[in-house]
């Protein structure tokens, strides 16, 4: 016997980190329909798809009208982006289902395109990075000369995982970045015919933070805040680790207030958002916001450390606003724990000839869970951005010193780990 529900939750691109979302809704008794966008049409995204979690799977490639006909068989309760590639299609679908909780359709263009994102902040009097959009290297160079101190960032308008982000410290590097990036195809299948040039605000002595949030009917709630550390590999700033920020730290309130203004300006009235913010001596400035769950994360860790996570609040944010308002008042766990989110970094690449020995990593006293592709890949890639990061893990302890000791031990273990995987 097959259950045929009337109401369904539609998840657009439930891939990679978004694979957990159907399990959340299914566990609460809802049935889900998957919609796969044309932007996710590659093995990088589709390899993680779990069709068994869904009542039905629809493809944008079959035509937008076909999507609407398929969804028209049901009462749609909400349309949820499962990842960055699903944000645009979710925004195009929601107006066809009046009355469901959604994001503001008037600001849809500002939720993917980083130029329009910065423009939306500027219109609302919110601090944004000085920026310029162009397809022409000469125009970019002129803007670079007139609006920077000699340091700039060149990147795609709608990228992900730091793909194509280039830090430039000379006119030659700006020209080289345009030559390298313009005309390339992103992980979403988009041609980078225009690029964004920005001031490099890292040079202002700022510190980068990631701020995760969930919104319901325009009410924004921050779930977790992390202080980010990066390392330059070539001309790209690669994630190394991040540290949990507690509400009693002085940056926390400033970041929460700022991100709430950002979310309102971008029309992220319902659902999750992952924001990257630089806290400069003059105050917080947005790097970018994704209207979806954080990608490289373990929501169980956030739940244990903070009392809630993006995932634990997401179903309520759409379907139970009263429950959402009650849940966010829940006190945080006490006493607070320190946590470090560590990104694995492979300095080598090559054919994998033996399975990884992760026993040393798992044996670290503060080890608290890991997600990795090391046990499934046939070819190990050198880490140059988040897309080529072979995994991430968490170190959790009441003692910062204990975390520092285990972090140093982990980085020493990594060298032997990768070498053994590739050695003949």
Short mmCIF file of C-alpha atoms in Angstrom, two decimals:
data_model
loop_
_atom_site.label_atom_id
_atom_site.label_comp_id
_atom_site.label_asym_id
_atom_site.label_seq_id
_atom_site.Cartn_x
_atom_site.Cartn_y
_atom_site.Cartn_z
CA UNK A 1 0.00 0.00 0.00
CA UNK A 2 1.36 3.43 -0.96
CA UNK A 3 0.57 6.51 1.14
CA UNK A 4 -0.68 9.41 -0.98
CA UNK A 5 -0.65 12.54 1.19
CA UNK A 6 -2.49 15.73 0.38
CA UNK A 7 0.13 18.18 1.71
CA UNK A 8 3.85 17.94 0.93
CA UNK A 9 7.07 19.75 1.76
CA UNK A 10 9.02 20.63 -1.40
CA UNK A 11 12.81 20.62 -1.06
CA UNK A 12 14.77 22.09 -3.96
CA UNK A 13 18.16 20.42 -4.37
CA UNK A 14 18.31 18.27 -1.21
CA UNK A 15 21.98 17.58 -1.86
CA UNK A 16 25.16 17.37 0.23
CA UNK A 17 24.32 19.15 3.53
CA UNK A 18 20.73 19.41 2.32
CA UNK A 19 20.30 15.61 2.34
CA UNK A 20 19.44 15.85 6.04
CA UNK A 21 16.41 18.08 5.47
CA UNK A 22 14.02 15.42 4.14
CA UNK A 23 14.89 13.23 7.10
CA UNK A 24 13.91 16.10 9.43
CA UNK A 25 10.51 16.63 7.84
CA UNK A 26 9.84 12.90 7.31
CA UNK A 27 10.62 12.25 10.97
CA UNK A 28 7.89 14.70 11.94
CA UNK A 29 5.35 12.91 9.77
CA UNK A 30 5.52 15.10 6.66
CA UNK A 31 6.02 13.72 3.16
CA UNK A 32 8.55 15.38 0.88
CA UNK A 33 8.90 16.02 -2.84
CA UNK A 34 12.38 16.62 -4.30
CA UNK A 35 12.90 19.16 -7.07
CA UNK A 36 16.30 19.01 -8.77
CA UNK A 37 17.46 22.23 -10.42
CA UNK A 38 19.47 22.57 -13.59
CA UNK A 39 22.17 24.28 -11.52
CA UNK A 40 22.78 21.03 -9.63
CA UNK A 41 23.16 18.88 -12.75
CA UNK A 42 26.61 17.46 -12.04
CA UNK A 43 28.06 14.54 -10.08
CA UNK A 44 29.51 17.03 -7.55
CA UNK A 45 25.94 17.67 -6.37
CA UNK A 46 23.84 14.72 -7.52
CA UNK A 47 26.08 11.97 -6.09
CA UNK A 48 24.66 12.75 -2.63
CA UNK A 49 20.97 12.60 -3.64
CA UNK A 50 18.79 10.14 -1.66
CA UNK A 51 15.65 9.49 -3.79
CA UNK A 52 14.28 7.00 -1.24
CA UNK A 53 13.62 9.93 1.15
CA UNK A 54 11.01 11.38 -1.21
CA UNK A 55 7.50 10.63 -2.37
CA UNK A 56 8.35 12.02 -5.80
CA UNK A 57 11.30 13.57 -7.65
CA UNK A 58 10.83 16.28 -10.26
CA UNK A 59 13.45 17.78 -12.58
CA UNK A 60 13.68 21.41 -13.72
CA UNK A 61 15.23 20.07 -16.93
CA UNK A 62 11.78 18.73 -17.87
CA UNK A 63 10.45 22.30 -17.97
CA UNK A 64 9.07 24.76 -15.44
CA UNK A 65 5.48 24.06 -16.48
CA UNK A 66 6.06 20.35 -15.86
CA UNK A 67 7.28 21.20 -12.36
CA UNK A 68 4.11 23.16 -11.64
CA UNK A 69 1.91 20.37 -12.99
CA UNK A 70 3.69 17.81 -10.83
CA UNK A 71 3.45 19.92 -7.70
CA UNK A 72 -0.13 20.85 -8.55
CA UNK A 73 -1.19 17.32 -7.61
CA UNK A 74 -0.56 18.21 -3.97
CA UNK A 75 -1.13 20.95 -1.44
CA UNK A 76 2.33 22.50 -1.06
CA UNK A 77 3.03 23.40 2.59
CA UNK A 78 6.36 25.13 1.90
CA UNK A 79 9.25 25.25 -0.58
CA UNK A 80 12.66 24.88 1.07
CA UNK A 81 16.07 25.45 -0.59
CA UNK A 82 18.19 22.40 0.13
CA UNK A 83 21.39 24.22 -0.80
CA UNK A 84 22.79 27.21 -2.66
CA UNK A 85 21.92 25.74 -6.05
CA UNK A 86 18.27 25.52 -5.00
CA UNK A 87 17.76 29.11 -3.81
CA UNK A 88 16.92 30.65 -7.18
CA UNK A 89 14.49 27.91 -8.26
CA UNK A 90 12.78 27.92 -4.84
CA UNK A 91 12.27 31.68 -5.22
CA UNK A 92 10.72 31.15 -8.67
CA UNK A 93 8.40 28.40 -7.44
CA UNK A 94 6.97 29.97 -4.28
CA UNK A 95 4.85 32.70 -5.98
CA UNK A 96 2.83 29.93 -7.62
CA UNK A 97 1.66 28.73 -4.20
CA UNK A 98 0.09 31.77 -2.53
CA UNK A 99 -0.07 31.82 1.23
CA UNK A 100 2.87 29.55 1.98
CA UNK A 101 5.75 30.94 4.11
CA UNK A 102 8.44 32.16 1.74
CA UNK A 103 11.18 34.69 1.16
CA UNK A 104 10.38 38.15 -0.18
CA UNK A 105 10.07 37.81 -3.99
CA UNK A 106 11.04 41.48 -4.51
CA UNK A 107 14.59 40.78 -3.31
CA UNK A 108 15.12 37.38 -4.95
CA UNK A 109 17.86 38.75 -7.24
CA UNK A 110 19.89 39.83 -4.15
CA UNK A 111 19.98 36.37 -2.59
CA UNK A 112 22.32 34.80 -5.16
CA UNK A 113 24.09 37.59 -7.04
CA UNK A 114 26.73 39.11 -4.76
CA UNK A 115 26.62 42.46 -6.60
CA UNK A 116 22.89 42.84 -6.04
CA UNK A 117 23.36 41.57 -2.48
CA UNK A 118 25.77 44.42 -1.70
CA UNK A 119 23.53 46.90 -3.52
CA UNK A 120 20.54 45.84 -1.38
CA UNK A 121 22.52 46.50 1.78
CA UNK A 122 23.66 49.91 0.54
CA UNK A 123 20.07 50.93 -0.29
CA UNK A 124 19.06 50.07 3.26
CA UNK A 125 21.93 51.95 4.89
CA UNK A 126 23.73 48.77 5.93
CA UNK A 127 27.51 48.50 5.70
CA UNK A 128 28.67 46.69 2.56
CA UNK A 129 32.04 46.12 0.88
CA UNK A 130 32.79 48.71 -1.84
CA UNK A 131 32.36 46.81 -5.08
CA UNK A 132 32.10 46.92 -8.86
CA UNK A 133 30.65 44.52 -11.44
CA UNK A 134 32.12 44.20 -14.93
CA UNK A 135 33.04 41.83 -17.72
CA UNK A 136 35.98 43.98 -18.79
CA UNK A 137 39.44 43.69 -17.22
CA UNK A 138 40.34 47.28 -18.18
CA UNK A 139 37.25 48.61 -16.40
CA UNK A 140 38.06 46.50 -13.36
CA UNK A 141 41.60 47.82 -13.37
CA UNK A 142 40.42 51.44 -13.47
CA UNK A 143 38.09 50.80 -10.52
CA UNK A 144 40.92 49.05 -8.67
CA UNK A 145 43.17 52.09 -9.12
CA UNK A 146 40.52 54.56 -7.94
CA UNK A 147 38.83 52.66 -5.10
CA UNK A 148 41.39 50.44 -3.37
CA UNK A 149 44.65 50.79 -1.48
CA UNK A 150 46.27 48.30 -3.82
CA UNK A 151 44.48 45.23 -2.46
CA UNK A 152 41.31 43.76 -3.97
CA UNK A 153 39.25 40.59 -4.30
CA UNK A 154 38.03 39.31 -7.68
CA UNK A 155 35.36 36.61 -7.67
CA UNK A 156 32.32 35.21 -9.50
CA UNK A 157 28.95 36.84 -8.90
CA UNK A 158 27.31 33.60 -7.74
CA UNK A 159 29.96 31.11 -6.70
CA UNK A 160 30.26 28.71 -3.79
CA UNK A 161 32.93 27.08 -1.60
CA UNK A 162 35.39 29.93 -2.32
CA UNK A 163 35.49 28.72 -5.93
CA UNK A 164 37.19 31.34 -8.10
CA UNK A 165 37.87 33.82 -5.27
CA UNK A 166 41.18 35.57 -5.93
CA UNK A 167 43.01 38.00 -3.64
CA UNK A 168 45.00 40.53 -5.66
CA UNK A 169 47.78 42.88 -4.53
CA UNK A 170 48.80 44.41 -7.85
CA UNK A 171 47.39 45.52 -11.20
CA UNK A 172 48.97 42.49 -12.82
CA UNK A 173 47.18 40.15 -10.42
CA UNK A 174 43.82 41.81 -11.16
CA UNK A 175 44.36 41.35 -14.90
CA UNK A 176 45.51 37.76 -14.34
CA UNK A 177 42.43 37.01 -12.22
CA UNK A 178 40.14 38.24 -15.01
CA UNK A 179 42.05 36.23 -17.58
CA UNK A 180 41.79 33.11 -15.43
CA UNK A 181 38.15 33.43 -14.32
CA UNK A 182 36.12 35.16 -17.03
CA UNK A 183 34.35 32.61 -19.21
CA UNK A 184 34.84 29.74 -16.76
CA UNK A 185 31.88 27.62 -15.65
CA UNK A 186 30.99 27.47 -11.98
CA UNK A 187 29.99 24.43 -9.94
CA UNK A 188 26.40 25.54 -10.66
CA UNK A 189 26.94 25.38 -14.42
CA UNK A 190 26.84 29.19 -14.76
CA UNK A 191 29.24 30.94 -17.13
CA UNK A 192 31.23 33.62 -15.32
CA UNK A 193 30.85 36.26 -18.02
CA UNK A 194 30.94 39.04 -15.42
CA UNK A 195 32.99 39.23 -12.24
CA UNK A 196 32.85 41.18 -8.99
CA UNK A 197 35.74 43.37 -7.87
CA UNK A 198 35.78 44.39 -4.20
CA UNK A 199 38.01 46.13 -1.75
CA UNK A 200 40.01 43.63 0.31
CA UNK A 201 38.66 44.46 3.77
CA UNK A 202 40.86 41.78 5.37
CA UNK A 203 43.57 44.45 5.20
CA UNK A 204 41.59 46.61 7.62
CA UNK A 205 42.58 44.34 10.48
CA UNK A 206 39.17 42.67 10.61
CA UNK A 207 38.24 39.22 11.87
CA UNK A 208 35.92 36.95 9.89
CA UNK A 209 32.89 35.29 11.49
CA UNK A 210 30.24 32.91 10.23
CA UNK A 211 26.75 33.46 11.60
CA UNK A 212 24.03 30.85 11.17
CA UNK A 213 20.39 31.81 11.57
CA UNK A 214 16.79 30.71 11.14
CA UNK A 215 13.90 33.07 10.36
CA UNK A 216 10.14 32.71 10.69
CA UNK A 217 7.65 35.32 9.45
CA UNK A 218 10.38 37.95 9.46
CA UNK A 219 11.60 37.15 12.97
CA UNK A 220 15.32 36.30 12.84
CA UNK A 221 17.16 34.13 15.35
CA UNK A 222 20.91 33.41 15.42
CA UNK A 223 21.66 29.77 16.23
CA UNK A 224 25.47 29.74 16.29
CA UNK A 225 28.42 32.07 15.65
CA UNK A 226 31.97 30.98 14.74
CA UNK A 227 35.23 32.95 14.54
CA UNK A 228 36.93 31.92 11.29
CA UNK A 229 40.64 31.40 10.59
CA UNK A 230 41.91 31.13 7.02
CA UNK A 231 45.26 30.48 5.32
CA UNK A 232 46.36 31.80 1.95
CA UNK A 233 46.98 28.97 -0.53
CA UNK A 234 48.07 30.68 -3.72
CA UNK A 235 45.67 33.61 -4.13
CA UNK A 236 42.77 31.94 -2.29
CA UNK A 237 41.99 32.23 1.44
CA UNK A 238 41.21 28.64 2.51
CA UNK A 239 39.24 27.76 5.67
CA UNK A 240 41.53 26.28 8.35
CA UNK A 241 39.34 26.23 11.46
CA UNK A 242 36.69 28.19 13.31
CA UNK A 243 35.94 28.63 17.01
CA UNK A 244 32.54 28.80 18.68
CA UNK A 245 31.66 32.28 19.95
CA UNK A 246 29.60 32.42 23.14
CA UNK A 247 26.86 35.02 23.82
CA UNK A 248 28.89 36.62 26.61
CA UNK A 249 31.72 37.52 24.19
CA UNK A 250 31.59 41.17 23.12
CA UNK A 251 31.40 40.43 19.36
CA UNK A 252 28.31 38.25 19.66
CA UNK A 253 25.68 40.95 20.16
CA UNK A 254 27.16 43.20 17.49
CA UNK A 255 27.12 40.40 14.93
CA UNK A 256 23.57 39.31 15.81
CA UNK A 257 22.17 42.83 15.44
CA UNK A 258 23.95 43.33 12.13
CA UNK A 259 22.92 39.99 10.61
CA UNK A 260 19.28 40.59 11.51
CA UNK A 261 19.41 43.83 9.50
CA UNK A 262 21.08 41.97 6.62
CA UNK A 263 18.44 39.23 6.57
CA UNK A 264 15.64 41.80 6.50
CA UNK A 265 17.31 43.71 3.65
CA UNK A 266 17.70 40.49 1.63
CA UNK A 267 14.11 39.39 2.29
CA UNK A 268 15.09 36.16 4.05
CA UNK A 269 11.85 36.15 6.04
CA UNK A 270 11.57 32.37 6.43
CA UNK A 271 14.07 29.54 6.57
CA UNK A 272 17.79 29.34 7.17
CA UNK A 273 20.75 31.54 6.27
CA UNK A 274 24.51 31.20 6.50
CA UNK A 275 26.32 34.54 6.62
CA UNK A 276 30.01 35.37 6.41
CA UNK A 277 30.81 38.69 8.09
CA UNK A 278 34.02 40.64 8.58
CA UNK A 279 34.15 42.51 11.88
CA UNK A 280 36.36 45.52 11.09
CA UNK A 281 37.51 48.34 13.39
CA UNK A 282 34.58 50.35 11.96
CA UNK A 283 32.02 47.60 12.58
CA UNK A 284 30.63 44.50 10.83
CA UNK A 285 30.54 44.23 7.03
CA UNK A 286 28.89 41.41 5.08
CA UNK A 287 31.02 39.23 2.84
CA UNK A 288 28.03 37.20 1.65
CA UNK A 289 24.89 35.41 2.81
CA UNK A 290 23.49 32.12 1.54
CA UNK A 291 19.75 31.59 2.03
CA UNK A 292 20.20 27.94 3.09
CA UNK A 293 21.77 25.76 5.78
CA UNK A 294 25.52 25.91 6.32
CA UNK A 295 27.28 23.39 4.13
CA UNK A 296 30.34 22.14 6.02
CA UNK A 297 28.78 21.56 9.42
CA UNK A 298 27.40 18.99 11.81
CA UNK A 299 24.03 20.25 13.07
CA UNK A 300 24.23 17.80 15.97
CA UNK A 301 27.24 19.68 17.32
CA UNK A 302 25.42 23.02 17.21
CA UNK A 303 22.45 21.40 18.93
CA UNK A 304 24.64 20.02 21.72
CA UNK A 305 26.61 23.23 22.20
CA UNK A 306 23.87 25.83 21.75
CA UNK A 307 20.63 24.04 22.56
CA UNK A 308 19.35 24.36 18.98
CA UNK A 309 20.66 24.28 15.44
CA UNK A 310 19.55 25.47 12.02
CA UNK A 311 18.21 21.97 11.34
CA UNK A 312 16.34 21.59 14.62
CA UNK A 313 14.51 24.92 14.10
CA UNK A 314 13.95 24.69 10.34
CA UNK A 315 10.67 22.69 10.23
CA UNK A 316 9.11 24.92 12.89
CA UNK A 317 10.24 28.08 11.11
CA UNK A 318 8.03 27.16 8.15
CA UNK A 319 5.22 25.10 9.66
CA UNK A 320 4.93 25.99 13.36
CA UNK A 321 5.78 29.66 14.06
CA UNK A 322 4.46 29.44 17.65
CA UNK A 323 6.67 26.43 18.30
CA UNK A 324 9.58 28.32 16.75
CA UNK A 325 9.12 31.28 19.10
CA UNK A 326 8.98 28.91 22.05
CA UNK A 327 12.04 26.90 20.98
CA UNK A 328 14.34 29.90 20.58
CA UNK A 329 13.69 30.89 24.21
CA UNK A 330 15.21 27.62 25.41
CA UNK A 331 18.28 28.33 27.62
CA UNK A 332 21.67 27.34 26.27
CA UNK A 333 23.49 24.38 27.86
CA UNK A 334 25.51 25.18 30.99
CA UNK A 335 28.36 25.21 31.66
CA UNK A 336 29.36 26.28 28.14
CA UNK A 337 31.87 24.22 26.20
CA UNK A 338 34.60 25.41 23.86
CA UNK A 339 34.60 24.03 20.33
CA UNK A 340 36.81 24.19 17.24
CA UNK A 341 35.51 23.28 13.79
CA UNK A 342 38.56 22.00 11.90
CA UNK A 343 38.86 21.68 8.11
CA UNK A 344 41.12 18.90 6.83
CA UNK A 345 43.79 20.20 4.47
CA UNK A 346 45.56 17.97 2.01
CA UNK A 347 48.83 19.44 0.66
CA UNK A 348 49.22 16.53 -1.78
CA UNK A 349 47.18 14.87 -4.51
CA UNK A 350 47.24 11.58 -6.33
CA UNK A 351 45.66 8.17 -6.82
CA UNK A 352 44.45 6.58 -3.58
CA UNK A 353 45.95 3.10 -3.16
CA UNK A 354 44.88 2.32 0.43
CA UNK A 355 42.08 3.29 2.77
CA UNK A 356 42.79 6.07 5.28
CA UNK A 357 43.76 5.13 8.82
CA UNK A 358 41.65 7.56 10.88
CA UNK A 359 42.15 5.82 14.23
CA UNK A 360 44.65 8.42 15.43
CA UNK A 361 42.24 11.26 14.64
CA UNK A 362 39.30 9.52 16.31
CA UNK A 363 41.49 8.81 19.34
CA UNK A 364 42.12 12.47 20.15
CA UNK A 365 40.63 13.18 23.61
CA UNK A 366 38.56 16.15 22.40
CA UNK A 367 37.41 14.53 19.13
CA UNK A 368 33.64 14.98 18.73
CA UNK A 369 32.68 13.76 15.27
CA UNK A 370 33.89 13.98 11.69
CA UNK A 371 32.53 14.07 8.14
CA UNK A 372 34.98 13.08 5.44
CA UNK A 373 35.24 11.82 1.87
CA UNK A 374 38.65 10.24 2.46
CA UNK A 375 37.18 6.74 2.72
CA UNK A 376 35.31 7.00 -0.60
CA UNK A 377 37.53 8.91 -3.05
CA UNK A 378 39.67 7.20 -5.67
CA UNK A 379 41.76 10.33 -6.23
CA UNK A 380 42.87 12.68 -3.46
CA UNK A 381 42.84 16.35 -4.46
CA UNK A 382 45.11 19.03 -3.07
CA UNK A 383 43.05 21.42 -0.95
CA UNK A 384 42.73 24.81 -2.65
CA UNK A 385 39.19 25.78 -1.55
CA UNK A 386 36.22 24.40 0.38
CA UNK A 387 35.14 22.21 -2.55
CA UNK A 388 38.47 20.34 -2.40
CA UNK A 389 38.53 20.04 1.41
CA UNK A 390 38.52 16.28 2.19
CA UNK A 391 36.47 16.66 5.36
CA UNK A 392 35.93 18.48 8.61
CA UNK A 393 35.71 17.60 12.27
CA UNK A 394 35.03 19.08 15.70
CA UNK A 395 37.14 19.28 18.83
CA UNK A 396 35.06 19.96 21.96
CA UNK A 397 36.18 20.45 25.55
CA UNK A 398 35.73 22.62 28.66
CA UNK A 399 39.43 23.50 28.21
CA UNK A 400 40.79 25.67 25.40
CA UNK A 401 44.30 24.43 26.18
CA UNK A 402 43.20 20.83 25.66
CA UNK A 403 41.70 21.75 22.26
CA UNK A 404 44.93 23.52 21.25
CA UNK A 405 46.96 20.41 22.14
CA UNK A 406 44.71 18.13 20.12
CA UNK A 407 44.62 20.54 17.20
CA UNK A 408 48.43 20.51 16.99
CA UNK A 409 48.41 16.73 17.19
CA UNK A 410 45.79 16.52 14.43
CA UNK A 411 47.81 18.62 12.02
CA UNK A 412 50.84 16.41 12.66
CA UNK A 413 48.74 13.28 12.06
CA UNK A 414 47.47 14.65 8.75
CA UNK A 415 50.87 14.58 7.07
CA UNK A 416 51.26 10.84 7.60
CA UNK A 417 47.56 10.18 6.89
CA UNK A 418 47.66 11.49 3.31
CA UNK A 419 51.10 10.10 2.56
CA UNK A 420 50.00 6.59 3.55
CA UNK A 421 46.92 6.79 1.36
CA UNK A 422 49.00 7.59 -1.71
CA UNK A 423 52.12 5.53 -1.07
CA UNK A 424 52.68 2.47 -3.28
#
